[in-house]
PDB file of C-alpha atoms in Angstrom:
ATOM      1  CA  GLN A  27      -3.679 -13.686  -0.278  1.00  0.00           C
ATOM      2  CA  VAL A  28      -2.841 -11.583  -3.317  1.00  0.00           C
ATOM      3  CA  GLN A  29      -4.769  -8.344  -3.583  1.00  0.00           C
ATOM      4  CA  LEU A  30      -4.733  -5.482  -6.052  1.00  0.00           C
ATOM      5  CA  VAL A  31      -6.270  -2.239  -4.879  1.00  0.00           C
ATOM      6  CA  GLU A  32      -6.951   0.679  -7.206  1.00  0.00           C
ATOM      7  CA  SER A  33      -7.395   4.308  -6.255  1.00  0.00           C
ATOM      8  CA  GLY A  34      -7.406   7.712  -7.879  1.00  0.00           C
ATOM      9  CA  GLY A  35     -10.675   7.697  -9.761  1.00  0.00           C
ATOM     10  CA  GLY A  36     -13.102  10.578  -9.651  1.00  0.00           C
ATOM     11  CA  LEU A  37     -14.967  13.230 -11.583  1.00  0.00           C
ATOM     12  CA  VAL A  38     -13.006  15.416 -13.987  1.00  0.00           C
ATOM     13  CA  GLU A  39     -13.880  17.810 -16.779  1.00  0.00           C
ATOM     14  CA  SER A  40     -13.148  17.018 -20.388  1.00  0.00           C
ATOM     15  CA  GLY A  41      -9.508  17.783 -21.137  1.00  0.00           C
ATOM     16  CA  GLY A  42      -8.472  17.178 -17.560  1.00  0.00           C
ATOM     17  CA  SER A  43      -6.128  14.614 -16.024  1.00  0.00           C
ATOM     18  CA  LEU A  44      -6.216  11.865 -13.440  1.00  0.00           C
ATOM     19  CA  GLN A  45      -3.676   9.372 -12.173  1.00  0.00           C
ATOM     20  CA  LEU A  46      -4.836   5.926 -11.151  1.00  0.00           C
ATOM     21  CA  THR A  47      -2.791   3.840  -8.739  1.00  0.00           C
ATOM     22  CA  CYS A  48      -2.789   0.082  -8.212  1.00  0.00           C
ATOM     23  CA  VAL A  49      -1.049  -1.430  -5.199  1.00  0.00           C
ATOM     24  CA  LEU A  50      -0.245  -5.119  -4.779  1.00  0.00           C
ATOM     25  CA  SER A  51      -0.324  -6.792  -1.366  1.00  0.00           C
ATOM     26  CA  GLY A  52       0.134 -10.350  -0.217  1.00  0.00           C
ATOM     27  CA  ARG A  53       2.992 -11.289  -2.493  1.00  0.00           C
ATOM     28  CA  THR A  54       6.172  -9.807  -3.906  1.00  0.00           C
ATOM     29  CA  PHE A  55       5.804  -7.677  -7.029  1.00  0.00           C
ATOM     30  CA  THR A  56       8.577  -9.649  -8.709  1.00  0.00           C
ATOM     31  CA  ASN A  57       7.712 -10.952 -12.191  1.00  0.00           C
ATOM     32  CA  LEU A  58       4.221  -9.455 -12.118  1.00  0.00           C
ATOM     33  CA  ALA A  59       3.095  -8.083 -15.478  1.00  0.00           C
ATOM     34  CA  MET A  60       0.394  -5.459 -15.070  1.00  0.00           C
ATOM     35  CA  ALA A  61      -2.422  -4.014 -17.143  1.00  0.00           C
ATOM     36  CA  TRP A  62      -5.374  -1.676 -16.956  1.00  0.00           C
ATOM     37  CA  PHE A  63      -8.799  -2.474 -18.364  1.00  0.00           C
ATOM     38  CA  ARG A  64     -11.989  -0.461 -18.293  1.00  0.00           C
ATOM     39  CA  GLN A  65     -15.707  -1.062 -18.522  1.00  0.00           C
ATOM     40  CA  ALA A  66     -18.077   1.680 -19.579  1.00  0.00           C
ATOM     41  CA  PRO A  67     -21.760   1.560 -18.577  1.00  0.00           C
ATOM     42  CA  GLY A  68     -23.578  -1.002 -20.671  1.00  0.00           C
ATOM     43  CA  LYS A  69     -20.439  -2.207 -22.415  1.00  0.00           C
ATOM     44  CA  GLY A  70     -17.959  -5.021 -22.054  1.00  0.00           C
ATOM     45  CA  ARG A  71     -14.576  -4.726 -20.387  1.00  0.00           C
ATOM     46  CA  GLU A  72     -11.846  -3.525 -22.742  1.00  0.00           C
ATOM     47  CA  PHE A  73      -8.082  -3.362 -22.680  1.00  0.00           C
ATOM     48  CA  VAL A  74      -6.451   0.005 -21.982  1.00  0.00           C
ATOM     49  CA  ALA A  75      -2.722  -0.473 -21.358  1.00  0.00           C
ATOM     50  CA  ALA A  76      -0.182  -3.065 -20.255  1.00  0.00           C
ATOM     51  CA  ILE A  77       3.363  -3.077 -18.915  1.00  0.00           C
ATOM     52  CA  SER A  78       5.892  -5.844 -18.468  1.00  0.00           C
ATOM     53  CA  TRP A  79       7.555  -6.691 -15.164  1.00  0.00           C
ATOM     54  CA  SER A  80      10.657  -4.638 -15.931  1.00  0.00           C
ATOM     55  CA  GLY A  81       8.700  -1.798 -17.470  1.00  0.00           C
ATOM     56  CA  GLY A  82      10.628  -2.241 -20.686  1.00  0.00           C
ATOM     57  CA  SER A  83       7.570  -3.191 -22.713  1.00  0.00           C
ATOM     58  CA  THR A  84       4.323  -1.274 -22.834  1.00  0.00           C
ATOM     59  CA  PHE A  85       1.295  -1.471 -25.076  1.00  0.00           C
ATOM     60  CA  TYR A  86      -1.757   0.753 -25.446  1.00  0.00           C
ATOM     61  CA  ALA A  87      -5.189   0.589 -26.964  1.00  0.00           C
ATOM     62  CA  ASP A  88      -5.472   2.867 -29.978  1.00  0.00           C
ATOM     63  CA  SER A  89      -8.175   4.868 -28.225  1.00  0.00           C
ATOM     64  CA  VAL A  90      -5.792   6.028 -25.472  1.00  0.00           C
ATOM     65  CA  LYS A  91      -2.441   6.077 -27.253  1.00  0.00           C
ATOM     66  CA  GLY A  92      -0.704   9.420 -26.794  1.00  0.00           C
ATOM     67  CA  ARG A  93      -2.998  10.415 -23.923  1.00  0.00           C
ATOM     68  CA  PHE A  94      -2.476   7.691 -21.299  1.00  0.00           C
ATOM     69  CA  THR A  95       0.799   6.441 -19.833  1.00  0.00           C
ATOM     70  CA  ILE A  96       1.255   3.235 -17.861  1.00  0.00           C
ATOM     71  CA  SER A  97       4.184   2.971 -15.472  1.00  0.00           C
ATOM     72  CA  ARG A  98       5.266   1.112 -12.365  1.00  0.00           C
ATOM     73  CA  ASP A  99       7.423   1.421  -9.261  1.00  0.00           C
ATOM     74  CA  ASN A 100       8.537  -2.082  -8.365  1.00  0.00           C
ATOM     75  CA  ARG A 101      10.074  -0.980  -5.064  1.00  0.00           C
ATOM     76  CA  LYS A 102       6.600   0.125  -3.964  1.00  0.00           C
ATOM     77  CA  SER A 103       4.666  -2.737  -5.622  1.00  0.00           C
ATOM     78  CA  THR A 104       2.646  -0.103  -7.435  1.00  0.00           C
ATOM     79  CA  ALA A 105       1.455   0.503 -10.967  1.00  0.00           C
ATOM     80  CA  PHE A 106       0.107   3.763 -12.340  1.00  0.00           C
ATOM     81  CA  LEU A 107      -2.076   4.960 -15.174  1.00  0.00           C
ATOM     82  CA  GLN A 108      -1.609   8.632 -15.975  1.00  0.00           C
ATOM     83  CA  MET A 109      -4.588   9.831 -17.979  1.00  0.00           C
ATOM     84  CA  ASN A 110      -4.340  13.171 -19.774  1.00  0.00           C
ATOM     85  CA  SER A 111      -6.645  14.948 -22.217  1.00  0.00           C
ATOM     86  CA  LEU A 112      -9.576  12.978 -20.867  1.00  0.00           C
ATOM     87  CA  LYS A 113     -12.714  12.692 -22.976  1.00  0.00           C
ATOM     88  CA  PRO A 114     -16.292  11.862 -21.987  1.00  0.00           C
ATOM     89  CA  GLU A 115     -15.865   8.515 -23.758  1.00  0.00           C
ATOM     90  CA  ASP A 116     -13.155   7.626 -21.218  1.00  0.00           C
ATOM     91  CA  THR A 117     -15.876   7.414 -18.562  1.00  0.00           C
ATOM     92  CA  ALA A 118     -15.759   3.890 -17.122  1.00  0.00           C
ATOM     93  CA  ASP A 119     -14.808   1.730 -14.198  1.00  0.00           C
ATOM     94  CA  TYR A 120     -11.066   1.119 -14.431  1.00  0.00           C
ATOM     95  CA  TYR A 121      -9.526  -2.145 -13.254  1.00  0.00           C
ATOM     96  CA  CYS A 122      -5.925  -3.101 -12.757  1.00  0.00           C
ATOM     97  CA  ALA A 123      -4.889  -6.668 -13.441  1.00  0.00           C
ATOM     98  CA  GLY A 124      -1.743  -8.667 -12.867  1.00  0.00           C
ATOM     99  CA  ASP A 125      -0.198 -11.983 -13.739  1.00  0.00           C
ATOM    100  CA  PHE A 126       3.048 -13.621 -12.672  1.00  0.00           C
ATOM    101  CA  ARG A 127       3.294 -15.874 -15.711  1.00  0.00           C
ATOM    102  CA  LEU A 128       3.567 -13.086 -18.292  1.00  0.00           C
ATOM    103  CA  ASN A 129       6.766 -11.703 -16.721  1.00  0.00           C
ATOM    104  CA  GLN A 130       8.474  -9.763 -19.540  1.00  0.00           C
ATOM    105  CA  ARG A 131       5.556 -10.069 -21.931  1.00  0.00           C
ATOM    106  CA  VAL A 132       2.491  -7.896 -22.215  1.00  0.00           C
ATOM    107  CA  SER A 133      -1.001  -9.059 -23.075  1.00  0.00           C
ATOM    108  CA  THR A 134      -4.207  -7.346 -24.116  1.00  0.00           C
ATOM    109  CA  SER A 135      -6.308 -10.378 -23.192  1.00  0.00           C
ATOM    110  CA  GLN A 136      -8.320 -10.419 -19.962  1.00  0.00           C
ATOM    111  CA  GLY A 137      -7.930 -14.177 -19.758  1.00  0.00           C
ATOM    112  CA  ASP A 138      -4.173 -13.849 -19.333  1.00  0.00           C
ATOM    113  CA  TYR A 139      -4.505 -12.075 -16.001  1.00  0.00           C
ATOM    114  CA  ASP A 140      -5.147 -13.998 -12.792  1.00  0.00           C
ATOM    115  CA  TYR A 141      -5.426 -11.122 -10.357  1.00  0.00           C
ATOM    116  CA  TRP A 142      -7.852  -8.206 -10.510  1.00  0.00           C
ATOM    117  CA  GLY A 143      -8.625  -5.164  -8.430  1.00  0.00           C
ATOM    118  CA  GLN A 144     -12.098  -4.071  -7.434  1.00  0.00           C
ATOM    119  CA  GLY A 145     -12.164  -1.133  -9.818  1.00  0.00           C
ATOM    120  CA  THR A 146     -12.190   2.629  -9.513  1.00  0.00           C
ATOM    121  CA  GLN A 147     -14.716   4.866 -11.224  1.00  0.00           C
ATOM    122  CA  VAL A 148     -13.683   7.595 -13.627  1.00  0.00           C
ATOM    123  CA  THR A 149     -16.264  10.083 -14.872  1.00  0.00           C
ATOM    124  CA  VAL A 150     -15.394  12.709 -17.467  1.00  0.00           C
ATOM    125  CA  SER A 151     -17.913  15.491 -17.892  1.00  0.00           C
ATOM    126  CA  SER A 152     -18.345  17.320 -21.176  1.00  0.00           C
TER     127      SER A 152
END
């Protein structure tokens, strides 16, 4: 059974940093494209960042570009989201997602990802 498990969320002051981690279990990490999405209270889920299987392609939402960095360690079946210069509007539940079909491509569409984590909460105080 494929599982994605996020960790690293928490409460941080505006301007602070957090690193989210997403670990895959139940299947090899090979060919798995990864992404992070988030859902703020009362809003729909939105794309944050994506990375291809090799890590050679990344893509970011305009709202986080220059502040967030997505990366991965394929030997550890782990993806990361480094979040710097956090703002109160970054407050949300953050979800990692993965799909084996995307491989070297990246996608901003939720429908392209088959596997999802349970989410980790990030709260940024002003």
